Amino acid sequence: MANEITMQQKIKVITKLVESGYDTEKKLQKLEMGSILQIKGITIPDMTIILELQKSTKAGRLFSYLSGGKDNIDNQGENNG
């Protein structure tokens, strides 16, 4: 993605999701495009964030996505970062 998504943008989208009743990982995973389009004030960049949130929660990497952090794993599987 050319432009880095800020924490403020991510929180804004999470707020929209929660206000629309999508307040658990399970509900987020079941969210489909038709439902996304029904969320008040949703934008195309917001949709990108929602898709990233869905991928991140499914992979168990939500905190890394939100914080922008990345783990560095060496050849032995040890976490170096």
Coordinates of N, CA and C in Angstrom, one line a residue:
M1 N 0.9 -1.2 0.0 CA 0.0 0.0 0.0 C 0.9 1.2 0.0
A2 N 0.7 2.1 -0.9 CA 1.5 3.3 -1.1 C 1.5 4.2 0.2
N3 N 0.3 4.5 0.7 CA 0.2 5.4 1.8 C 0.0 4.5 3.1
E4 N 0.8 4.9 4.1 CA 0.7 4.1 5.4 C -0.6 4.5 6.1
I5 N -1.3 3.5 6.6 CA -2.5 3.8 7.3 C -2.2 4.1 8.7
T6 N -2.7 5.2 9.3 CA -2.4 5.7 10.6 C -3.2 5.0 11.7
M7 N -2.7 5.0 12.9 CA -3.5 4.4 14.0 C -4.8 5.1 14.1
Q8 N -4.8 6.5 13.9 CA -6.1 7.2 14.0 C -7.1 6.7 13.0
Q9 N -6.7 6.4 11.8 CA -7.6 5.9 10.8 C -8.2 4.6 11.2
K10 N -7.3 3.7 11.7 CA -7.7 2.4 12.1 C -8.7 2.5 13.3
I11 N -8.5 3.3 14.2 CA -9.4 3.5 15.4 C -10.7 4.0 14.9
K12 N -10.7 5.0 14.0 CA -11.9 5.6 13.4 C -12.8 4.5 12.8
V13 N -12.2 3.6 12.1 CA -12.9 2.5 11.4 C -13.4 1.5 12.5
I14 N -12.6 1.2 13.5 CA -13.0 0.3 14.5 C -14.2 0.9 15.2
T15 N -14.2 2.2 15.5 CA -15.3 2.8 16.1 C -16.6 2.7 15.3
K16 N -16.5 2.9 14.0 CA -17.6 2.7 13.1 C -18.2 1.3 13.1
L17 N -17.3 0.4 13.2 CA -17.7 -1.0 13.2 C -18.4 -1.3 14.5
V18 N -17.9 -0.9 15.7 CA -18.5 -1.1 17.0 C -19.9 -0.5 17.0
E19 N -20.0 0.8 16.6 CA -21.2 1.5 16.6 C -22.3 0.8 15.7
S20 N -21.8 0.0 14.7 CA -22.7 -0.7 13.8 C -23.0 -2.1 14.3
G21 N -22.5 -2.4 15.5 CA -22.8 -3.8 16.1 C -21.7 -4.8 15.8
Y22 N -20.7 -4.5 15.1 CA -19.6 -5.5 14.8 C -18.5 -5.3 15.9
D23 N -18.8 -5.9 17.0 CA -17.9 -5.7 18.2 C -17.1 -6.9 18.7
T24 N -17.1 -8.0 17.9 CA -16.3 -9.2 18.2 C -15.6 -9.7 16.9
E25 N -14.5 -10.5 17.2 CA -13.8 -11.0 16.0 C -14.7 -11.9 15.1
K26 N -15.6 -12.6 15.8 CA -16.5 -13.5 15.0 C -17.4 -12.7 14.1
K27 N -18.0 -11.6 14.6 CA -18.8 -10.7 13.8 C -18.0 -10.1 12.7
L28 N -16.8 -9.7 13.0 CA -15.9 -9.0 12.0 C -15.6 -10.0 10.9
Q29 N -15.4 -11.3 11.2 CA -15.1 -12.3 10.2 C -16.3 -12.6 9.3
K30 N -17.5 -12.5 9.8 CA -18.7 -12.7 9.1 C -19.1 -11.5 8.2
L31 N -18.5 -10.4 8.4 CA -18.9 -9.2 7.7 C -18.6 -9.3 6.2
E32 N -19.6 -9.1 5.4 CA -19.5 -9.2 4.0 C -19.7 -7.8 3.3
M33 N -19.3 -7.7 2.0 CA -19.3 -6.4 1.3 C -20.7 -5.7 1.4
G34 N -21.7 -6.5 1.3 CA -23.1 -5.8 1.3 C -23.3 -5.2 2.7
S35 N -22.9 -5.8 3.7 CA -23.0 -5.3 5.1 C -22.1 -4.1 5.3
I36 N -20.9 -4.2 4.8 CA -19.9 -3.1 4.9 C -20.5 -1.9 4.3
L37 N -21.1 -2.0 3.1 CA -21.7 -0.8 2.4 C -22.8 -0.2 3.2
Q38 N -23.4 -0.9 4.1 CA -24.6 -0.4 4.9 C -24.1 0.4 6.1
I39 N -22.8 0.3 6.4 CA -22.3 1.1 7.6 C -22.3 2.5 7.3
K40 N -22.9 3.3 8.1 CA -23.0 4.8 7.9 C -21.6 5.4 7.8
G41 N -21.4 6.2 6.8 CA -20.2 7.0 6.6 C -19.0 6.2 6.2
I42 N -19.2 5.0 5.7 CA -18.1 4.2 5.3 C -17.5 4.7 3.9
T43 N -16.2 4.7 3.8 CA -15.5 5.1 2.6 C -14.7 4.0 2.0
I44 N -14.2 4.1 0.8 CA -13.4 3.1 0.2 C -12.1 2.9 1.0
P45 N -11.4 3.9 1.5 CA -10.2 3.6 2.4 C -10.6 2.9 3.6
D46 N -11.8 3.1 4.2 CA -12.3 2.4 5.4 C -12.5 0.9 5.0
M47 N -13.0 0.6 3.8 CA -13.2 -0.8 3.4 C -11.8 -1.5 3.4
T48 N -10.8 -0.8 2.9 CA -9.5 -1.4 2.9 C -9.0 -1.8 4.3
I49 N -9.3 -0.9 5.3 CA -8.9 -1.1 6.7 C -9.7 -2.3 7.2
I50 N -11.0 -2.4 6.9 CA -11.8 -3.5 7.4 C -11.3 -4.8 6.8
L51 N -10.9 -4.8 5.6 CA -10.4 -6.1 5.0 C -9.1 -6.5 5.7
E52 N -8.2 -5.5 6.0 CA -7.0 -5.7 6.7 C -7.2 -6.2 8.1
L53 N -8.3 -5.6 8.8 CA -8.6 -6.1 10.1 C -9.1 -7.5 10.1
Q54 N -9.9 -7.9 9.1 CA -10.4 -9.2 9.0 C -9.2 -10.2 8.8
K55 N -8.3 -9.9 7.9 CA -7.1 -10.7 7.7 C -6.3 -10.9 8.9
S56 N -6.1 -9.7 9.6 CA -5.2 -9.7 10.8 C -5.8 -10.5 12.0
T57 N -7.1 -10.4 12.2 CA -7.7 -11.1 13.3 C -7.7 -12.6 12.9
K58 N -8.0 -13.0 11.7 CA -8.0 -14.4 11.3 C -6.6 -15.0 11.5
A59 N -5.6 -14.2 11.3 CA -4.2 -14.7 11.4 C -3.6 -14.6 12.8
G60 N -4.4 -14.0 13.7 CA -4.0 -13.8 15.1 C -2.9 -12.7 15.2
R61 N -3.0 -11.7 14.3 CA -2.0 -10.7 14.3 C -2.6 -9.3 14.4
L62 N -3.7 -9.2 15.1 CA -4.4 -7.9 15.2 C -3.5 -6.8 15.9
F63 N -2.8 -7.2 17.0 CA -2.0 -6.2 17.7 C -0.9 -5.7 16.8
S64 N -0.2 -6.6 16.0 CA 0.8 -6.2 15.1 C 0.3 -5.3 14.0
Y65 N -0.9 -5.6 13.5 CA -1.5 -4.7 12.5 C -1.8 -3.3 13.0
L66 N -2.4 -3.3 14.2 CA -2.8 -2.0 14.8 C -1.6 -1.1 15.1
S67 N -0.5 -1.8 15.6 CA 0.6 -1.0 16.0 C 1.6 -0.8 14.9
G68 N 1.5 -1.5 13.8 CA 2.4 -1.4 12.7 C 3.7 -2.2 12.9
G69 N 3.7 -3.0 14.0 CA 4.9 -3.8 14.3 C 5.0 -5.0 13.4
K70 N 6.3 -5.5 13.3 CA 6.6 -6.7 12.6 C 7.6 -7.5 13.4
D71 N 7.3 -8.8 13.5 CA 8.2 -9.7 14.1 C 9.4 -10.1 13.2
N72 N 10.6 -10.1 13.8 CA 11.7 -10.6 13.0 C 12.0 -12.0 13.5
I73 N 11.9 -13.0 12.7 CA 12.1 -14.4 13.1 C 13.4 -14.9 12.4
D74 N 14.4 -15.4 13.2 CA 15.6 -16.0 12.6 C 15.4 -17.4 12.1
N75 N 16.4 -18.0 11.6 CA 16.3 -19.4 11.1 C 15.9 -20.4 12.1
Q76 N 16.2 -20.2 13.4 CA 15.8 -21.2 14.4 C 14.4 -20.9 15.0
G77 N 13.8 -19.9 14.5 CA 12.4 -19.6 14.9 C 12.4 -18.7 16.1
E78 N 13.5 -18.2 16.5 CA 13.6 -17.3 17.7 C 13.2 -15.9 17.3
N79 N 12.4 -15.3 18.2 CA 11.9 -13.9 17.9 C 13.1 -12.9 18.3
N80 N 13.5 -12.1 17.3 CA 14.5 -11.1 17.5 C 14.0 -9.7 17.5
G81 N 12.7 -9.5 17.6 CA 12.3 -8.2 17.5 C 11.0 -8.0 18.2

